[in-house]
Short mmCIF file of C-alpha atoms in Angstrom, two decimals:
data_model
loop_
_atom_site.label_atom_id
_atom_site.label_comp_id
_atom_site.label_asym_id
_atom_site.label_seq_id
_atom_site.Cartn_x
_atom_site.Cartn_y
_atom_site.Cartn_z
CA MET A 1 20.89 147.27 189.93
CA GLU A 2 19.74 148.14 186.03
CA THR A 3 21.28 146.33 183.43
CA GLU A 4 22.15 149.63 181.63
CA LYS A 5 23.27 151.52 184.37
CA PHE A 6 25.53 148.46 185.01
CA ILE A 7 26.88 148.42 181.21
CA LYS A 8 27.53 152.59 181.25
CA ASN A 9 29.48 152.73 184.73
CA SER A 10 31.45 149.77 183.25
CA ILE A 11 32.09 151.64 179.98
CA LYS A 12 33.50 154.57 181.65
CA PHE A 13 36.09 152.34 182.65
CA CYS A 14 36.79 150.52 179.32
CA VAL A 15 39.07 153.63 177.77
CA PRO A 16 42.38 152.10 179.35
CA SER A 17 41.64 148.84 178.03
CA VAL A 18 40.53 149.73 174.32
CA VAL A 19 43.98 151.80 174.10
CA SER A 20 46.01 148.81 175.35
CA ALA A 21 44.61 147.06 172.84
CA ILE A 22 45.04 149.13 170.05
CA VAL A 23 48.48 149.70 171.43
CA ALA A 24 48.80 146.11 171.25
CA ILE A 25 47.79 145.66 167.82
CA ALA A 26 49.71 148.50 166.54
CA VAL A 27 53.13 147.65 168.51
CA ILE A 28 52.76 143.61 167.64
CA PRO A 29 53.78 144.28 164.21
CA LEU A 30 56.54 146.78 164.78
CA VAL A 31 58.16 144.37 167.79
CA SER A 32 58.11 141.32 165.52
CA ASN A 33 59.15 143.02 162.26
CA VAL A 34 61.92 145.22 164.49
CA TYR A 35 63.40 143.03 167.33
CA PRO A 36 65.05 140.01 167.26
CA THR A 37 63.60 137.28 169.15
CA ASP A 38 65.88 136.95 171.84
CA GLU A 39 66.29 141.01 172.36
CA TYR A 40 62.42 141.23 172.86
CA GLY A 41 62.32 137.99 175.24
CA LYS A 42 64.98 139.93 177.33
CA ILE A 43 62.97 143.22 177.68
CA ASN A 44 59.26 141.28 178.36
CA LEU A 45 61.04 139.32 181.07
CA PHE A 46 62.31 142.40 182.83
CA TYR A 47 58.38 143.47 181.93
CA SER A 48 57.03 140.61 183.79
CA VAL A 49 59.26 140.20 186.34
CA GLY A 50 58.84 143.96 187.60
CA ASN A 51 55.08 143.56 187.27
CA MET A 52 55.79 140.67 189.63
CA LEU A 53 58.17 142.14 191.99
CA LEU A 54 54.90 145.40 192.25
CA TYR A 55 52.34 142.51 193.87
CA VAL A 56 55.63 141.12 196.07
CA CYS A 57 56.87 144.24 197.15
CA LEU A 58 53.31 145.32 198.86
CA LEU A 59 53.00 142.07 200.59
CA GLY A 60 49.14 141.94 199.72
CA LEU A 61 48.47 145.65 201.24
CA ASP A 62 47.16 146.95 197.72
CA SER A 63 44.24 144.72 198.13
CA ALA A 64 43.52 145.75 201.82
CA TYR A 65 43.48 148.80 200.33
CA ILE A 66 40.64 147.27 197.91
CA ARG A 67 38.79 145.58 201.13
CA PHE A 68 39.04 147.84 203.56
CA TYR A 69 38.35 150.99 201.69
CA PHE A 70 34.00 150.68 202.61
CA GLU A 71 34.74 148.77 205.31
CA ARG A 72 37.36 150.15 207.81
CA PRO A 73 38.30 149.17 211.07
CA ASP A 74 37.81 151.85 213.64
CA ASP A 75 40.21 154.12 213.64
CA VAL A 76 41.62 153.85 210.37
CA LYS A 77 41.66 156.46 207.64
CA LYS A 78 41.76 155.96 203.75
CA GLU A 79 45.02 158.08 203.89
CA GLN A 80 46.75 155.88 206.36
CA LEU A 81 45.98 152.32 204.19
CA PHE A 82 47.62 154.22 201.15
CA SER A 83 50.24 155.42 203.06
CA LEU A 84 51.35 152.18 204.65
CA ALA A 85 50.93 150.37 201.45
CA MET A 86 53.14 152.52 199.80
CA TRP A 87 55.78 152.73 202.22
CA THR A 88 55.77 149.48 202.66
CA GLY A 89 56.19 148.72 198.47
CA VAL A 90 58.84 151.61 198.05
CA GLY A 91 60.51 150.04 201.05
CA THR A 92 60.44 146.68 200.35
CA ILE A 93 62.31 146.97 196.54
CA THR A 94 64.84 149.40 197.87
CA VAL A 95 65.98 146.83 199.93
CA LEU A 96 65.43 143.80 197.58
CA THR A 97 67.64 145.29 195.30
CA VAL A 98 70.21 146.60 198.15
CA LEU A 99 71.03 142.88 198.66
CA VAL A 100 70.80 141.56 194.90
CA ILE A 101 73.68 143.56 194.14
CA ALA A 102 75.83 143.10 197.18
CA PHE A 103 75.36 139.46 197.28
CA VAL A 104 73.87 137.79 193.96
CA PRO A 105 74.09 140.65 191.06
CA ASP A 106 75.43 137.87 188.56
CA LEU A 107 72.88 135.31 189.47
CA VAL A 108 69.65 137.28 189.13
CA SER A 109 70.91 139.40 186.11
CA GLU A 110 72.77 137.09 184.15
CA TYR A 111 69.30 135.01 184.44
CA MET A 112 67.81 137.72 182.83
CA PHE A 113 69.73 139.19 180.58
CA GLY A 114 72.66 136.17 180.03
CA GLU A 115 75.26 138.71 181.00
CA LEU A 116 75.76 141.06 184.40
CA ASN A 117 74.13 144.31 183.88
CA TYR A 118 73.98 146.72 186.87
CA ILE A 119 72.27 149.75 184.67
CA CYS A 120 69.06 147.07 184.55
CA ILE A 121 68.78 145.97 188.18
CA ILE A 122 68.93 149.43 188.65
CA GLY A 123 66.22 150.11 186.40
CA MET A 124 63.84 147.56 187.85
CA LEU A 125 64.10 149.51 191.08
CA LEU A 126 62.75 152.56 189.59
CA TYR A 127 60.40 150.80 187.18
CA VAL A 128 58.93 149.04 190.54
CA VAL A 129 58.80 152.04 192.80
CA GLY A 130 56.75 153.90 189.97
CA LEU A 131 54.84 151.20 189.70
CA VAL A 132 53.71 151.11 193.32
CA VAL A 133 53.00 154.72 193.65
CA LEU A 134 50.55 154.47 190.25
CA ARG A 135 48.73 150.81 191.42
CA LEU A 136 47.59 152.56 194.90
CA ILE A 137 46.60 155.78 193.14
CA SER A 138 44.46 154.11 190.57
CA ILE A 139 42.86 151.98 193.21
CA GLU A 140 41.66 154.92 195.10
CA ALA A 141 40.48 156.47 191.79
CA ARG A 142 38.31 152.99 190.68
CA MET A 143 37.29 152.55 194.23
CA ASP A 144 36.24 156.85 194.29
CA ALA A 145 34.68 155.72 190.44
CA ARG A 146 36.70 158.58 189.70
CA SER A 147 36.83 156.88 185.70
CA LEU A 148 38.86 159.94 184.00
CA ARG A 149 41.54 160.06 186.94
CA TYR A 150 41.73 156.34 186.43
CA ASN A 151 41.80 156.19 182.90
CA ILE A 152 44.53 159.28 182.00
CA ILE A 153 46.80 157.11 184.61
CA GLN A 154 46.32 153.77 182.95
CA ILE A 155 46.95 155.17 179.25
CA LEU A 156 50.03 156.89 180.26
CA LEU A 157 51.03 153.60 181.97
CA ILE A 158 50.22 151.72 178.69
CA LEU A 159 52.31 154.42 177.05
CA THR A 160 55.54 153.91 179.16
CA GLY A 161 55.67 150.32 179.23
CA ARG A 162 54.46 149.65 175.80
CA VAL A 163 55.49 152.09 173.32
CA SER A 164 58.37 154.01 174.80
CA PHE A 165 60.58 151.26 174.12
CA ILE A 166 59.58 150.95 170.66
CA VAL A 167 60.75 155.09 170.17
CA VAL A 168 64.16 153.68 171.65
CA ALA A 169 64.46 151.07 168.98
CA ILE A 170 64.77 153.97 166.53
CA TYR A 171 67.98 154.36 167.57
CA SER A 172 69.25 150.68 168.56
CA THR A 173 67.17 147.55 169.94
CA PHE A 174 69.32 146.79 172.13
CA TYR A 175 67.81 145.43 175.19
CA GLN A 176 69.27 147.14 177.71
CA TYR A 177 68.76 151.18 176.16
CA SER A 178 64.75 149.77 175.73
CA ILE A 179 64.58 148.79 179.58
CA LEU A 180 65.80 152.10 180.67
CA ALA A 181 62.99 153.76 178.30
CA ILE A 182 60.18 151.78 180.46
CA SER A 183 61.96 152.41 183.94
CA CYS A 184 63.03 155.98 183.54
CA THR A 185 59.25 156.73 182.09
CA THR A 186 57.41 155.20 184.56
CA PHE A 187 59.51 156.42 187.62
CA VAL A 188 59.09 160.10 186.54
CA LEU A 189 55.28 159.01 185.83
CA GLY A 190 55.20 157.56 189.34
CA VAL A 191 56.59 160.78 190.96
CA ALA A 192 54.33 163.30 189.04
CA PHE A 193 50.88 161.71 189.86
CA CYS A 194 52.51 161.46 193.12
CA ILE A 195 52.61 165.40 193.13
CA GLY A 196 49.92 166.42 190.93
CA PHE A 197 47.76 163.96 193.04
CA ASN A 198 48.56 165.96 195.91
CA LYS A 199 50.17 162.58 197.99
CA ILE A 200 53.30 163.67 199.13
CA LYS A 201 51.61 163.87 202.84
CA ALA A 202 51.15 160.20 202.14
CA LEU A 203 55.54 160.03 202.74
CA THR A 204 54.71 160.54 206.46
CA PHE A 205 54.96 157.29 208.17
CA PRO A 206 51.30 156.02 209.46
CA LYS A 207 50.45 155.70 213.05
CA LEU A 208 48.00 152.73 213.43
CA LYS A 209 46.81 151.07 216.74
CA LYS A 210 48.32 147.08 216.65
CA LYS A 211 44.91 145.95 216.64
CA SER A 212 44.29 147.69 213.26
CA LEU A 213 47.56 146.79 211.68
CA ARG A 214 47.40 143.28 213.09
CA MET A 215 43.64 143.02 210.78
CA VAL A 216 44.99 144.29 207.96
CA PHE A 217 48.08 142.23 208.08
CA LEU A 218 46.30 139.29 208.55
CA PHE A 219 44.08 139.57 205.42
CA ALA A 220 46.60 141.32 203.52
CA LEU A 221 49.91 138.69 204.68
CA PRO A 222 47.91 135.49 203.05
CA LEU A 223 47.04 137.53 199.65
CA MET A 224 50.62 138.64 199.07
CA PRO A 225 52.02 134.78 198.36
CA ALA A 226 48.51 134.22 196.58
CA THR A 227 49.20 137.42 194.10
CA ILE A 228 52.48 136.59 193.39
CA MET A 229 51.54 133.12 192.49
CA ILE A 230 49.24 134.13 190.30
CA TRP A 231 51.83 136.60 188.58
CA LEU A 232 54.85 134.11 188.71
CA ASN A 233 51.95 131.26 186.81
CA ASN A 234 51.40 133.99 184.30
CA SER A 235 55.23 134.74 183.66
CA LEU A 236 56.73 130.95 184.55
CA GLY A 237 56.47 129.92 181.02
CA LYS A 238 58.83 132.52 180.09
CA MET A 239 60.83 132.47 183.41
CA ILE A 240 61.39 128.64 182.25
CA LEU A 241 62.59 129.18 178.73
CA SER A 242 64.92 131.67 179.85
CA GLY A 243 66.34 128.89 182.57
CA TYR A 244 67.49 127.09 179.59
CA GLY A 245 68.74 130.65 177.98
CA ASN A 246 66.06 130.08 175.09
CA TYR A 247 66.26 133.76 174.98
CA ASP A 248 64.50 133.13 171.44
CA ASP A 249 61.45 131.38 172.41
CA VAL A 250 60.87 133.11 175.15
CA GLY A 251 60.58 136.75 172.43
CA ILE A 252 57.81 134.88 170.61
CA LEU A 253 56.20 133.43 173.75
CA SER A 254 55.71 137.09 174.24
CA ILE A 255 54.31 137.86 171.33
CA ALA A 256 51.81 135.08 171.80
CA THR A 257 50.92 136.75 175.57
CA SER A 258 50.67 140.32 173.44
CA VAL A 259 47.88 138.46 171.65
CA SER A 260 45.98 136.89 174.02
CA ASN A 261 46.19 140.32 175.81
CA VAL A 262 44.08 141.84 172.99
CA PHE A 263 41.44 139.32 173.50
CA SER A 264 41.01 140.71 177.06
CA VAL A 265 40.37 144.02 176.61
CA ILE A 266 36.55 143.84 176.89
CA PRO A 267 36.92 141.01 180.12
CA ALA A 268 39.62 144.04 181.66
CA ALA A 269 37.08 146.97 181.28
CA PHE A 270 34.38 144.48 183.34
CA THR A 271 37.06 143.35 185.85
CA VAL A 272 38.21 146.97 187.07
CA TYR A 273 34.46 148.05 187.45
CA TRP A 274 33.20 144.86 189.04
CA SER A 275 35.94 144.63 191.49
CA PRO A 276 34.37 147.44 193.91
CA PHE A 277 31.05 146.79 192.69
CA MET A 278 31.23 143.34 194.21
CA TYR A 279 32.68 144.74 197.62
CA LYS A 280 30.40 147.40 197.81
CA ASN A 281 27.23 145.45 196.45
CA HIS A 282 27.39 141.98 197.41
CA LYS A 283 24.65 141.71 199.74
CA LYS A 284 21.68 143.80 198.47
CA GLU A 285 22.80 143.27 194.47
CA HIS A 286 22.83 138.80 194.95
CA VAL A 287 20.56 138.44 191.75
CA PHE A 288 21.98 141.02 189.85
CA ILE A 289 25.33 139.26 190.55
CA LYS A 290 24.37 135.17 189.26
CA ASN A 291 22.68 137.20 186.76
CA ALA A 292 26.11 138.96 185.54
CA HIS A 293 28.37 135.57 185.46
CA ASP A 294 25.12 134.15 182.82
CA TYR A 295 26.56 137.26 180.61
CA VAL A 296 30.11 136.80 181.39
CA CYS A 297 30.06 132.91 180.32
CA LEU A 298 28.66 133.76 176.57
CA LEU A 299 30.56 136.86 176.68
CA ILE A 300 33.90 133.94 176.95
CA ALA A 301 32.26 131.70 174.58
CA VAL A 302 31.29 134.08 171.66
CA LEU A 303 35.24 135.58 172.22
CA VAL A 304 36.42 132.49 171.93
CA ALA A 305 34.67 131.49 168.99
CA CYS A 306 35.39 134.83 167.00
CA PHE A 307 39.15 134.25 167.85
CA CYS A 308 39.15 130.78 166.52
CA LEU A 309 37.48 132.22 163.20
CA PHE A 310 39.31 134.81 162.91
CA GLN A 311 42.76 134.95 164.07
CA ASP A 312 44.32 134.40 160.99
CA ILE A 313 43.68 138.63 160.56
CA ILE A 314 45.96 139.40 163.28
CA TYR A 315 48.82 136.44 162.65
CA ILE A 316 49.00 138.66 158.79
CA PHE A 317 50.79 141.64 160.76
CA VAL A 318 53.31 138.97 163.21
CA GLY A 319 56.86 139.01 161.71
CA VAL A 320 57.56 135.75 160.36
CA ASP A 321 60.44 134.61 163.23
CA TYR A 322 57.09 134.93 165.65
CA LYS A 323 54.86 133.24 163.55
CA SER A 324 54.77 129.99 164.84
CA SER A 325 53.09 130.74 168.03
CA GLN A 326 49.77 130.46 166.76
CA SER A 327 49.94 127.13 167.08
CA TYR A 328 49.21 127.42 170.89
CA ILE A 329 48.24 131.01 171.10
CA MET A 330 44.70 129.44 172.21
CA LEU A 331 46.58 127.35 175.15
CA VAL A 332 48.51 131.22 176.51
CA MET A 333 44.84 132.59 176.20
CA LEU A 334 43.19 130.35 178.88
CA LEU A 335 45.03 132.44 181.25
CA PRO A 336 42.85 135.16 180.97
CA ILE A 337 39.97 133.37 180.10
CA GLN A 338 39.70 131.66 183.83
CA SER A 339 40.78 135.26 185.24
CA LEU A 340 37.44 136.66 183.48
CA PHE A 341 35.28 133.83 184.78
CA CYS A 342 36.67 133.57 188.34
CA GLU A 343 35.76 137.20 188.84
CA THR A 344 31.92 136.24 188.96
CA THR A 345 33.20 132.67 190.88
CA GLY A 346 35.54 133.25 193.49
CA TYR A 347 35.38 136.70 194.98
CA GLY A 348 33.48 134.54 198.21
CA ILE A 349 37.07 133.66 199.21
CA SER A 350 37.52 137.36 199.56
CA LEU A 351 34.58 138.07 201.13
CA SER A 352 34.80 135.46 203.81
CA LYS A 353 38.19 137.07 204.32
CA LYS A 354 39.91 133.01 203.99
CA THR A 355 42.31 134.35 202.09
CA GLN A 356 44.51 131.25 202.87
CA TYR A 357 42.47 129.21 200.44
CA SER A 358 43.74 131.97 197.67
CA LEU A 359 47.43 131.25 198.40
CA LEU A 360 46.39 127.34 197.91
CA VAL A 361 44.56 127.75 194.55
CA SER A 362 47.43 129.71 193.45
CA VAL A 363 50.57 127.30 194.87
CA THR A 364 48.39 124.26 193.20
CA ALA A 365 48.73 125.81 189.85
CA VAL A 366 52.25 127.34 189.76
CA ALA A 367 53.47 123.48 190.88
CA THR A 368 51.32 122.24 188.05
CA ASN A 369 52.44 125.17 185.66
CA PHE A 370 56.21 124.17 186.53
CA VAL A 371 56.05 120.47 186.67
CA LEU A 372 54.36 120.01 183.34
CA GLY A 373 56.49 122.49 181.88
CA VAL A 374 60.03 121.31 182.95
CA LEU A 375 59.35 118.11 181.99
CA LEU A 376 57.64 118.49 178.57
CA TYR A 377 59.84 120.90 177.69
CA ARG A 378 62.20 118.39 177.23
CA ILE A 379 60.56 116.21 175.32
CA ILE A 380 58.13 118.83 173.03
CA GLY A 381 59.90 121.97 173.42
CA VAL A 382 58.14 125.26 173.93
CA TYR A 383 54.35 122.98 173.52
CA GLY A 384 55.45 121.46 176.45
CA VAL A 385 55.38 125.10 178.25
CA THR A 386 52.33 125.84 176.90
CA ILE A 387 50.80 122.88 177.97
CA GLY A 388 52.03 123.67 181.43
CA ILE A 389 50.56 127.12 181.00
CA ALA A 390 46.89 125.79 180.20
CA ALA A 391 46.48 123.23 182.45
CA SER A 392 47.44 125.65 185.72
CA ALA A 393 45.23 127.50 183.64
CA VAL A 394 42.30 125.07 183.97
CA ILE A 395 43.30 124.66 187.65
CA MET A 396 43.00 127.69 188.99
CA MET A 397 39.12 128.14 187.06
CA ILE A 398 38.21 125.06 188.92
CA LEU A 399 39.51 125.17 192.45
CA THR A 400 38.70 129.02 192.51
CA SER A 401 35.31 128.56 191.41
CA VAL A 402 34.34 125.40 193.77
CA ILE A 403 36.21 126.90 196.94
CA GLY A 404 34.45 130.30 196.15
CA GLN A 405 30.84 129.21 195.74
CA HIS A 406 30.84 127.23 198.65
CA PHE A 407 31.05 130.97 200.68
CA TYR A 408 29.18 132.80 198.69
CA CYS A 409 26.97 131.47 195.87
CA SER A 410 27.24 133.67 192.50
CA ILE A 411 25.91 130.92 189.70
CA ASN A 412 22.22 130.58 188.52
CA ASP A 413 23.26 127.26 187.09
CA LYS A 414 26.02 125.32 187.54
CA ARG A 415 25.54 123.02 184.91
CA LYS A 416 25.95 125.83 182.00
CA SER A 417 28.77 127.03 183.52
CA VAL A 418 30.75 123.39 183.78
CA VAL A 419 29.16 122.84 180.07
CA THR A 420 30.28 126.50 178.54
CA MET A 421 34.07 126.04 179.60
CA ALA A 422 34.37 122.49 179.18
CA ILE A 423 33.41 123.70 175.20
CA VAL A 424 36.07 126.37 176.05
CA VAL A 425 38.83 124.27 176.79
CA ALA A 426 38.28 121.78 174.20
CA VAL A 427 38.48 124.63 171.49
CA SER A 428 42.19 126.13 172.60
CA VAL A 429 43.50 122.48 172.95
CA ALA A 430 41.82 121.42 169.24
CA ASN A 431 43.27 124.86 168.00
CA THR A 432 46.91 123.48 168.19
CA PHE A 433 45.94 120.79 165.57
CA VAL A 434 44.22 122.91 163.30
CA TYR A 435 45.13 126.11 163.30
CA ASN A 436 46.40 126.18 159.89
CA ASP A 437 43.14 124.57 158.61
CA LEU A 438 40.26 127.70 157.96
CA SER A 439 37.33 125.48 157.25
CA ILE A 440 37.46 123.27 160.41
CA ARG A 441 37.82 126.46 162.32
CA ILE A 442 34.80 127.59 160.61
CA ILE A 443 32.77 124.47 161.47
CA ILE A 444 34.32 124.70 165.47
CA GLY A 445 33.82 128.87 165.29
CA LEU A 446 29.83 128.40 164.10
CA MET A 447 29.53 125.42 166.06
CA VAL A 448 30.42 126.99 169.35
CA LEU A 449 28.36 129.82 168.89
CA GLY A 450 25.33 127.90 168.17
CA ILE A 451 25.59 125.73 171.47
CA SER A 452 26.36 129.05 173.56
CA GLY A 453 22.85 130.46 172.24
CA VAL A 454 20.73 127.52 172.89
CA ILE A 455 22.47 127.07 176.18
CA PHE A 456 21.85 130.90 176.87
CA HIS A 457 19.22 131.80 175.00
CA VAL A 458 17.48 134.16 177.45
CA GLN A 459 20.66 136.55 177.90
CA VAL A 460 20.53 136.67 173.90
CA LYS A 461 17.50 137.39 174.06
CA ARG A 462 17.78 140.04 176.33
CA CYS A 463 20.82 141.32 174.58
CA ILE A 464 19.30 141.76 171.23
CA SER A 465 16.01 143.64 172.97
CA SER A 466 18.66 146.35 174.84
CA PHE A 467 20.46 146.41 171.24
CA VAL A 468 17.12 147.47 169.48
CA LYS A 469 16.29 150.23 172.42
CA VAL A 470 19.66 151.64 171.90
CA ILE A 471 19.34 151.35 168.40
CA LYS A 472 15.38 153.11 168.30
CA ARG A 473 16.95 155.69 170.35
CA ILE A 474 19.50 157.02 168.28
#
């Protein structure tokens, strides 16, 4: 496949990522200067738990929808896979909500909000139902390469999840009002798209043969806990702090997470297009896939170096109460970094249908995150939690890559990949100690750019050549 064509197709799906970055940059100063740290901590925890419940309730059927979209079992239609996933997601969250309200409303509510709040529990139901519908419609748009539809859905989802509660702050910064704004707007958006894209017929429960149903669930179910563990790993730091009742640090860590998400704007655009591309072209585009990994490594090194150099610019806009997150921001950033890296190293697990390995990797990462986070929090506070996050990211990156490469080799030179990621991890750790010393950070950033330029000199030359061609066309 031609590189220019691949980049062009990726750019079609990058609009939501760019909008997400712009919104994040715009929202960070508003949130950090308007919301008290404990109130924002509760709002962000609701957001994180809701997104984790999305994958709990889908039971891995969203991943099965992607995997079998082009290679479906006999007698199974795409529409049936869609309906099966939607019924499962909506039904599961409804049952869970009823059980929580009936038996443990105080336990769940006090953990998340510090008080009993039935309204926010119902809000979680509405929020997850909306997310289930939007998740499945987005997958369909990605797989059919309908970039416009995908972009519209994602942009509106960004606005409902990250902007609607800011509008409510004009009236009050009380967490309940913000949560209601997020949940109600997401639910209405899901219903609107379900009607607008003629998905009402999906409300009919699909009739599948036992053999096909068994094949789908054998693939999906091992992925469900693995996906949950990945989301849990991303939110575990905030959950540990919440368990100790430290909602102030939850809010500060949430800002660090938001800042690190700005880093992932380019990787996110790549990931959206890369997933369907891999499933469709893993056999005939093997050489291209290997070359793409080298460019991803180069991209990671350059972005890390740039963030090391220019992080002060972002933190100019962060409120005083949240500025302490700069000391550990790059440790938190290792999570989106490993996610991008594993996009080009770990697909062998899914392609070989050995999804039990994904579960093994994610459980190991979460266990590491939890043990280190809890133990070190008692010694060094929030820094201990971020060390747990960083360690779990490194373990996940190593295990996913090693196992994925065993089933499907997508790396040209493993030594280059190892050296690059070792440098990235070292810089992330070093930033904790030198984040307030610009001169040392300049030296580190320039060294990373120089070393990565030498390691990937061929890719750098090709990038420069492609850039010159584009300029000449203009």
